[in-house]
PDB file of C-alpha atoms in Angstrom:
ATOM      1  CA  UNK M  17      10.046   1.157  49.514  1.00  0.00           C
ATOM      2  CA  UNK M  18      10.722   3.235  52.841  1.00  0.00           C
ATOM      3  CA  UNK M  19       8.094   3.992  55.366  1.00  0.00           C
ATOM      4  CA  UNK M  20       7.376   7.859  55.291  1.00  0.00           C
ATOM      5  CA  UNK M  21      10.171   8.544  52.810  1.00  0.00           C
ATOM      6  CA  UNK M  22       9.779  11.236  50.230  1.00  0.00           C
ATOM      7  CA  UNK M  23      10.871  10.348  46.458  1.00  0.00           C
ATOM      8  CA  UNK M  24      12.043  13.525  44.813  1.00  0.00           C
ATOM      9  CA  UNK M  25      10.886  17.222  45.881  1.00  0.00           C
ATOM     10  CA  UNK M  26       7.620  19.320  45.626  1.00  0.00           C
ATOM     11  CA  UNK M  27       9.541  21.521  42.850  1.00  0.00           C
ATOM     12  CA  UNK M  28      11.252  18.281  41.130  1.00  0.00           C
ATOM     13  CA  UNK M  29       9.053  15.174  42.012  1.00  0.00           C
ATOM     14  CA  UNK M  30       9.981  11.561  40.760  1.00  0.00           C
ATOM     15  CA  UNK M  31       6.937  10.830  38.690  1.00  0.00           C
ATOM     16  CA  UNK M  32       5.649   7.142  38.029  1.00  0.00           C
ATOM     17  CA  UNK M  33       3.406   6.490  35.276  1.00  0.00           C
ATOM     18  CA  UNK M  34       1.150   3.384  35.945  1.00  0.00           C
ATOM     19  CA  UNK M  35      -0.133   1.915  32.466  1.00  0.00           C
ATOM     20  CA  UNK M  36      -2.220  -1.498  32.158  1.00  0.00           C
ATOM     21  CA  UNK M  37      -0.849  -3.923  29.532  1.00  0.00           C
ATOM     22  CA  UNK M  38      -2.442  -4.160  26.262  1.00  0.00           C
ATOM     23  CA  UNK M  39      -5.768  -6.265  26.526  1.00  0.00           C
ATOM     24  CA  UNK M  40      -6.375  -8.707  23.877  1.00  0.00           C
ATOM     25  CA  UNK M  41      -8.717  -8.099  20.877  1.00  0.00           C
ATOM     26  CA  UNK M  42     -10.034 -11.242  20.031  1.00  0.00           C
ATOM     27  CA  UNK M  43     -10.827 -14.801  21.080  1.00  0.00           C
ATOM     28  CA  UNK M  44     -10.735 -18.029  18.986  1.00  0.00           C
ATOM     29  CA  UNK M  45     -11.602 -21.196  21.283  1.00  0.00           C
ATOM     30  CA  UNK M  46      -9.614 -20.620  24.591  1.00  0.00           C
ATOM     31  CA  UNK M  47      -6.977 -18.590  22.831  1.00  0.00           C
ATOM     32  CA  UNK M  48      -6.783 -14.803  22.723  1.00  0.00           C
ATOM     33  CA  UNK M  49      -5.015 -12.542  20.052  1.00  0.00           C
ATOM     34  CA  UNK M  50      -3.705  -9.074  19.938  1.00  0.00           C
ATOM     35  CA  UNK M  51      -5.354  -8.233  16.760  1.00  0.00           C
ATOM     36  CA  UNK M  52      -8.518  -9.482  14.552  1.00  0.00           C
ATOM     37  CA  UNK M  53      -6.153 -10.437  11.726  1.00  0.00           C
ATOM     38  CA  UNK M  54      -4.093 -12.627  13.821  1.00  0.00           C
ATOM     39  CA  UNK M  55      -7.374 -14.593  14.899  1.00  0.00           C
ATOM     40  CA  UNK M  56      -8.669 -14.807  11.563  1.00  0.00           C
ATOM     41  CA  UNK M  57      -4.982 -16.266  10.554  1.00  0.00           C
ATOM     42  CA  UNK M  58      -5.167 -18.836  13.272  1.00  0.00           C
ATOM     43  CA  UNK M  59      -8.941 -19.919  12.568  1.00  0.00           C
ATOM     44  CA  UNK M  60      -9.217 -23.616  11.326  1.00  0.00           C
ATOM     45  CA  UNK M  61     -12.013 -25.612   9.881  1.00  0.00           C
ATOM     46  CA  UNK M  62     -12.638 -27.144  13.239  1.00  0.00           C
ATOM     47  CA  UNK M  63     -12.059 -23.916  15.454  1.00  0.00           C
ATOM     48  CA  UNK M  64     -13.438 -20.882  13.320  1.00  0.00           C
ATOM     49  CA  UNK M  65     -15.565 -18.808  15.511  1.00  0.00           C
ATOM     50  CA  UNK M  66     -13.904 -15.573  16.644  1.00  0.00           C
ATOM     51  CA  UNK M  67     -15.290 -13.422  19.146  1.00  0.00           C
ATOM     52  CA  UNK M  68     -14.316  -9.500  19.494  1.00  0.00           C
ATOM     53  CA  UNK M  69     -13.302  -8.778  22.925  1.00  0.00           C
ATOM     54  CA  UNK M  70     -13.329  -4.997  23.080  1.00  0.00           C
ATOM     55  CA  UNK M  71     -13.444  -1.754  20.362  1.00  0.00           C
ATOM     56  CA  UNK M  72     -10.348  -2.397  18.268  1.00  0.00           C
ATOM     57  CA  UNK M  73      -8.543  -0.981  15.158  1.00  0.00           C
ATOM     58  CA  UNK M  74      -6.564  -2.594  12.404  1.00  0.00           C
ATOM     59  CA  UNK M  75      -5.457  -2.631   8.833  1.00  0.00           C
ATOM     60  CA  UNK M  76      -7.831  -4.631   6.280  1.00  0.00           C
ATOM     61  CA  UNK M  77      -7.913  -8.014   6.348  1.00  0.00           C
ATOM     62  CA  UNK M  78      -8.212 -10.920   3.865  1.00  0.00           C
ATOM     63  CA  UNK M  79     -10.961 -13.702   4.831  1.00  0.00           C
ATOM     64  CA  UNK M  80     -10.301 -16.886   2.573  1.00  0.00           C
ATOM     65  CA  UNK M  81     -11.720 -19.518   4.910  1.00  0.00           C
ATOM     66  CA  UNK M  82     -15.126 -20.528   6.478  1.00  0.00           C
ATOM     67  CA  UNK M  83     -15.465 -18.198   9.566  1.00  0.00           C
ATOM     68  CA  UNK M  84     -17.780 -16.487  11.903  1.00  0.00           C
ATOM     69  CA  UNK M  85     -16.808 -13.178  13.688  1.00  0.00           C
ATOM     70  CA  UNK M  86     -19.015 -12.274  16.623  1.00  0.00           C
ATOM     71  CA  UNK M  87     -18.484  -8.583  17.307  1.00  0.00           C
ATOM     72  CA  UNK M  88     -20.207  -8.863  20.637  1.00  0.00           C
ATOM     73  CA  UNK M  89     -21.476  -5.335  20.353  1.00  0.00           C
ATOM     74  CA  UNK M  90     -18.026  -3.848  19.951  1.00  0.00           C
ATOM     75  CA  UNK M  91     -16.637  -1.844  17.029  1.00  0.00           C
ATOM     76  CA  UNK M  92     -13.923  -2.663  14.672  1.00  0.00           C
ATOM     77  CA  UNK M  93     -12.469   0.411  12.852  1.00  0.00           C
ATOM     78  CA  UNK M  94      -9.950   0.168   9.647  1.00  0.00           C
ATOM     79  CA  UNK M  95      -7.326   2.273   9.661  1.00  0.00           C
ATOM     80  CA  UNK M  96      -4.034   3.127   7.584  1.00  0.00           C
ATOM     81  CA  UNK M  97      -4.313   0.294   4.822  1.00  0.00           C
ATOM     82  CA  UNK M  98      -6.568  -1.578   2.969  1.00  0.00           C
ATOM     83  CA  UNK M  99      -6.320  -5.025   1.073  1.00  0.00           C
ATOM     84  CA  UNK M 100      -7.154  -6.162  -2.229  1.00  0.00           C
ATOM     85  CA  UNK M 101      -6.040  -6.979  -5.565  1.00  0.00           C
ATOM     86  CA  UNK M 102      -2.632  -5.081  -6.843  1.00  0.00           C
ATOM     87  CA  UNK M 103      -2.548  -2.143  -7.401  1.00  0.00           C
ATOM     88  CA  UNK M 104      -6.076  -1.214  -5.746  1.00  0.00           C
ATOM     89  CA  UNK M 105      -5.783  -2.005  -2.053  1.00  0.00           C
ATOM     90  CA  UNK M 106      -8.543  -0.305  -0.517  1.00  0.00           C
ATOM     91  CA  UNK M 107     -10.923  -2.883   0.957  1.00  0.00           C
ATOM     92  CA  UNK M 108     -11.683  -3.128   4.625  1.00  0.00           C
ATOM     93  CA  UNK M 109     -12.521  -6.870   4.326  1.00  0.00           C
ATOM     94  CA  UNK M 110     -12.134  -8.737   1.415  1.00  0.00           C
ATOM     95  CA  UNK M 111     -14.003 -11.926   1.483  1.00  0.00           C
ATOM     96  CA  UNK M 112     -12.754 -14.633  -1.069  1.00  0.00           C
ATOM     97  CA  UNK M 113     -15.511 -17.013  -3.002  1.00  0.00           C
ATOM     98  CA  UNK M 114     -16.511 -20.537  -2.121  1.00  0.00           C
ATOM     99  CA  UNK M 115     -16.397 -19.469   1.671  1.00  0.00           C
ATOM    100  CA  UNK M 116     -19.061 -19.276   4.192  1.00  0.00           C
ATOM    101  CA  UNK M 117     -18.809 -16.437   6.347  1.00  0.00           C
ATOM    102  CA  UNK M 118     -20.765 -14.814   8.946  1.00  0.00           C
ATOM    103  CA  UNK M 119     -20.483 -11.226  10.672  1.00  0.00           C
ATOM    104  CA  UNK M 120     -22.834 -10.519  13.525  1.00  0.00           C
ATOM    105  CA  UNK M 121     -23.466  -8.239  16.540  1.00  0.00           C
ATOM    106  CA  UNK M 122     -21.378  -5.184  16.117  1.00  0.00           C
ATOM    107  CA  UNK M 123     -20.389  -2.150  13.866  1.00  0.00           C
ATOM    108  CA  UNK M 124     -17.729  -2.013  11.129  1.00  0.00           C
ATOM    109  CA  UNK M 125     -16.379   1.492  10.135  1.00  0.00           C
ATOM    110  CA  UNK M 126     -13.250   3.309   8.882  1.00  0.00           C
ATOM    111  CA  UNK M 127     -11.196   5.914  10.792  1.00  0.00           C
ATOM    112  CA  UNK M 128     -11.883   9.666   9.969  1.00  0.00           C
ATOM    113  CA  UNK M 129      -8.122   9.906   9.457  1.00  0.00           C
ATOM    114  CA  UNK M 130      -8.065   6.866   7.135  1.00  0.00           C
ATOM    115  CA  UNK M 131     -10.852   8.098   4.834  1.00  0.00           C
ATOM    116  CA  UNK M 132      -8.365   8.708   1.665  1.00  0.00           C
ATOM    117  CA  UNK M 133      -7.261   5.105   2.099  1.00  0.00           C
ATOM    118  CA  UNK M 134     -10.672   3.174   1.812  1.00  0.00           C
ATOM    119  CA  UNK M 135     -13.381   2.961  -0.844  1.00  0.00           C
ATOM    120  CA  UNK M 136     -15.008  -0.358   0.070  1.00  0.00           C
ATOM    121  CA  UNK M 137     -15.909  -1.502   3.319  1.00  0.00           C
ATOM    122  CA  UNK M 138     -16.629  -4.897   2.431  1.00  0.00           C
ATOM    123  CA  UNK M 139     -15.899  -6.599  -0.989  1.00  0.00           C
ATOM    124  CA  UNK M 140     -17.550 -10.168  -0.858  1.00  0.00           C
ATOM    125  CA  UNK M 141     -17.053 -13.065  -3.118  1.00  0.00           C
ATOM    126  CA  UNK M 142     -18.561 -15.565  -0.548  1.00  0.00           C
ATOM    127  CA  UNK M 143     -21.703 -17.055   0.801  1.00  0.00           C
ATOM    128  CA  UNK M 144     -22.009 -14.276   3.313  1.00  0.00           C
ATOM    129  CA  UNK M 145     -24.433 -13.636   6.113  1.00  0.00           C
ATOM    130  CA  UNK M 146     -24.532 -10.267   7.978  1.00  0.00           C
ATOM    131  CA  UNK M 147     -26.599 -10.198  11.017  1.00  0.00           C
ATOM    132  CA  UNK M 148     -27.543  -7.378  13.534  1.00  0.00           C
ATOM    133  CA  UNK M 149     -24.378  -5.232  12.115  1.00  0.00           C
ATOM    134  CA  UNK M 150     -23.981  -1.609  11.608  1.00  0.00           C
ATOM    135  CA  UNK M 151     -21.780  -1.163   8.549  1.00  0.00           C
ATOM    136  CA  UNK M 152     -21.019   2.380   8.560  1.00  0.00           C
ATOM    137  CA  UNK M 153     -19.533   3.704   5.225  1.00  0.00           C
ATOM    138  CA  UNK M 154     -19.287   7.557   6.155  1.00  0.00           C
ATOM    139  CA  UNK M 155     -15.656   7.647   5.970  1.00  0.00           C
ATOM    140  CA  UNK M 156     -15.306   5.793   2.522  1.00  0.00           C
ATOM    141  CA  UNK M 157     -13.948   8.571   0.796  1.00  0.00           C
ATOM    142  CA  UNK M 158     -11.243   7.338  -1.600  1.00  0.00           C
ATOM    143  CA  UNK M 159     -12.775   8.130  -4.835  1.00  0.00           C
ATOM    144  CA  UNK M 160     -16.639   9.045  -4.148  1.00  0.00           C
ATOM    145  CA  UNK M 161     -16.363  12.587  -5.326  1.00  0.00           C
ATOM    146  CA  UNK M 162     -14.084  12.074  -8.165  1.00  0.00           C
ATOM    147  CA  UNK M 163     -13.635   9.441 -10.707  1.00  0.00           C
ATOM    148  CA  UNK M 164     -14.873   6.022  -8.809  1.00  0.00           C
ATOM    149  CA  UNK M 165     -17.256   4.776  -6.726  1.00  0.00           C
ATOM    150  CA  UNK M 166     -17.238   3.961  -2.874  1.00  0.00           C
ATOM    151  CA  UNK M 167     -19.426   0.899  -1.479  1.00  0.00           C
ATOM    152  CA  UNK M 168     -20.129  -0.257   1.822  1.00  0.00           C
ATOM    153  CA  UNK M 169     -21.343  -3.758   0.947  1.00  0.00           C
ATOM    154  CA  UNK M 170     -20.182  -4.750  -2.618  1.00  0.00           C
ATOM    155  CA  UNK M 171     -21.268  -8.033  -3.810  1.00  0.00           C
ATOM    156  CA  UNK M 172     -19.568  -9.730  -6.535  1.00  0.00           C
ATOM    157  CA  UNK M 173     -20.621 -13.682  -6.275  1.00  0.00           C
ATOM    158  CA  UNK M 174     -21.983 -16.080  -3.644  1.00  0.00           C
ATOM    159  CA  UNK M 175     -25.427 -16.036  -1.634  1.00  0.00           C
ATOM    160  CA  UNK M 176     -25.715 -12.995   0.513  1.00  0.00           C
ATOM    161  CA  UNK M 177     -28.079 -12.944   3.613  1.00  0.00           C
ATOM    162  CA  UNK M 178     -28.581  -9.435   5.253  1.00  0.00           C
ATOM    163  CA  UNK M 179     -30.640 -10.056   8.347  1.00  0.00           C
ATOM    164  CA  UNK M 180     -31.637  -8.901  11.726  1.00  0.00           C
ATOM    165  CA  UNK M 181     -31.423  -5.175  12.318  1.00  0.00           C
ATOM    166  CA  UNK M 182     -28.403  -4.713   9.978  1.00  0.00           C
ATOM    167  CA  UNK M 183     -27.853  -0.992   9.090  1.00  0.00           C
ATOM    168  CA  UNK M 184     -26.049  -0.039   5.903  1.00  0.00           C
ATOM    169  CA  UNK M 185     -24.870   3.354   5.721  1.00  0.00           C
ATOM    170  CA  UNK M 186     -23.462   5.039   2.646  1.00  0.00           C
ATOM    171  CA  UNK M 187     -21.154   8.257   2.616  1.00  0.00           C
ATOM    172  CA  UNK M 188     -23.826  11.256   2.018  1.00  0.00           C
ATOM    173  CA  UNK M 189     -20.892  13.401   0.277  1.00  0.00           C
ATOM    174  CA  UNK M 190     -20.423  11.526  -2.959  1.00  0.00           C
ATOM    175  CA  UNK M 191     -22.629  11.244  -5.957  1.00  0.00           C
ATOM    176  CA  UNK M 192     -21.219   8.055  -6.585  1.00  0.00           C
ATOM    177  CA  UNK M 193     -21.076   6.273  -2.958  1.00  0.00           C
ATOM    178  CA  UNK M 194     -23.482   3.416  -2.702  1.00  0.00           C
ATOM    179  CA  UNK M 195     -24.725   1.575   0.383  1.00  0.00           C
ATOM    180  CA  UNK M 196     -25.024  -1.758  -1.467  1.00  0.00           C
ATOM    181  CA  UNK M 197     -24.520  -3.406  -4.871  1.00  0.00           C
ATOM    182  CA  UNK M 198     -24.839  -6.714  -6.601  1.00  0.00           C
ATOM    183  CA  UNK M 199     -22.487  -6.390  -9.564  1.00  0.00           C
ATOM    184  CA  UNK M 200     -22.330  -9.364 -12.157  1.00  0.00           C
ATOM    185  CA  UNK M 201     -18.661 -10.521 -13.176  1.00  0.00           C
ATOM    186  CA  UNK M 202     -18.471 -13.092 -15.951  1.00  0.00           C
ATOM    187  CA  UNK M 203     -15.523 -14.687 -13.859  1.00  0.00           C
ATOM    188  CA  UNK M 204     -17.775 -15.439 -11.174  1.00  0.00           C
ATOM    189  CA  UNK M 205     -21.235 -16.699 -10.520  1.00  0.00           C
ATOM    190  CA  UNK M 206     -23.476 -13.769 -10.252  1.00  0.00           C
ATOM    191  CA  UNK M 207     -24.345 -12.718  -6.399  1.00  0.00           C
ATOM    192  CA  UNK M 208     -27.892 -13.434  -5.046  1.00  0.00           C
ATOM    193  CA  UNK M 209     -28.768 -10.533  -2.241  1.00  0.00           C
ATOM    194  CA  UNK M 210     -31.545 -11.049   0.155  1.00  0.00           C
ATOM    195  CA  UNK M 211     -32.377  -8.383   2.692  1.00  0.00           C
ATOM    196  CA  UNK M 212     -34.468  -9.381   5.821  1.00  0.00           C
ATOM    197  CA  UNK M 213     -37.529  -7.178   6.562  1.00  0.00           C
ATOM    198  CA  UNK M 214     -35.771  -5.260   9.314  1.00  0.00           C
ATOM    199  CA  UNK M 215     -32.674  -4.052   7.588  1.00  0.00           C
ATOM    200  CA  UNK M 216     -32.020  -0.625   6.699  1.00  0.00           C
ATOM    201  CA  UNK M 217     -30.143   0.464   3.664  1.00  0.00           C
ATOM    202  CA  UNK M 218     -29.404   4.351   4.045  1.00  0.00           C
ATOM    203  CA  UNK M 219     -27.910   5.164   0.727  1.00  0.00           C
ATOM    204  CA  UNK M 220     -28.077   4.242  -3.048  1.00  0.00           C
ATOM    205  CA  UNK M 221     -28.415   0.730  -4.395  1.00  0.00           C
ATOM    206  CA  UNK M 222     -26.646  -0.339  -7.726  1.00  0.00           C
ATOM    207  CA  UNK M 223     -27.509  -3.412  -9.467  1.00  0.00           C
ATOM    208  CA  UNK M 224     -25.175  -4.003 -12.535  1.00  0.00           C
ATOM    209  CA  UNK M 225     -24.969  -6.804 -15.165  1.00  0.00           C
TER     210      UNK M 225
END
């Protein structure tokens, strides 16, 4: 630094761009993580409560452990690539059976530019609690108008409690778009889904099996 010195000229200035460092997305205990997926991966039985620290986006995530994710009023947006059983990898969250999982206090959705990659926001086989969440399936578009279905919250097993002021919103464009389902598969114990009195389900509900 030189006092009163000029860097560059009026016609050819020297430009300095100031950028803030990337901020962490999630916190687990005292540790922070740059992605929600990394926080889920790091969670253990004795340290399994994750807090989202800001609005964030990322690829689909498989959850196969007991875990709580507090979205802390923020929004998590799925982009680019879903998860699921090969060859169909088009879920936002895929939550495996026999786990106890809580999702609360925020919003889940899919980016508009990624709508062709997702047809299920949450595919659930676990004992799941959804509390004070907005599950926005507006951009679940993969097969909703052709030869398949789209689902915001698809339940294939477990005890599912949807409580608080949760809102479940289906894609309005597809005749085969569902806000919620309870689907019996003989390979699993049939799901039991309970909706609290202040829950809003905006879209079709499918009960099968």
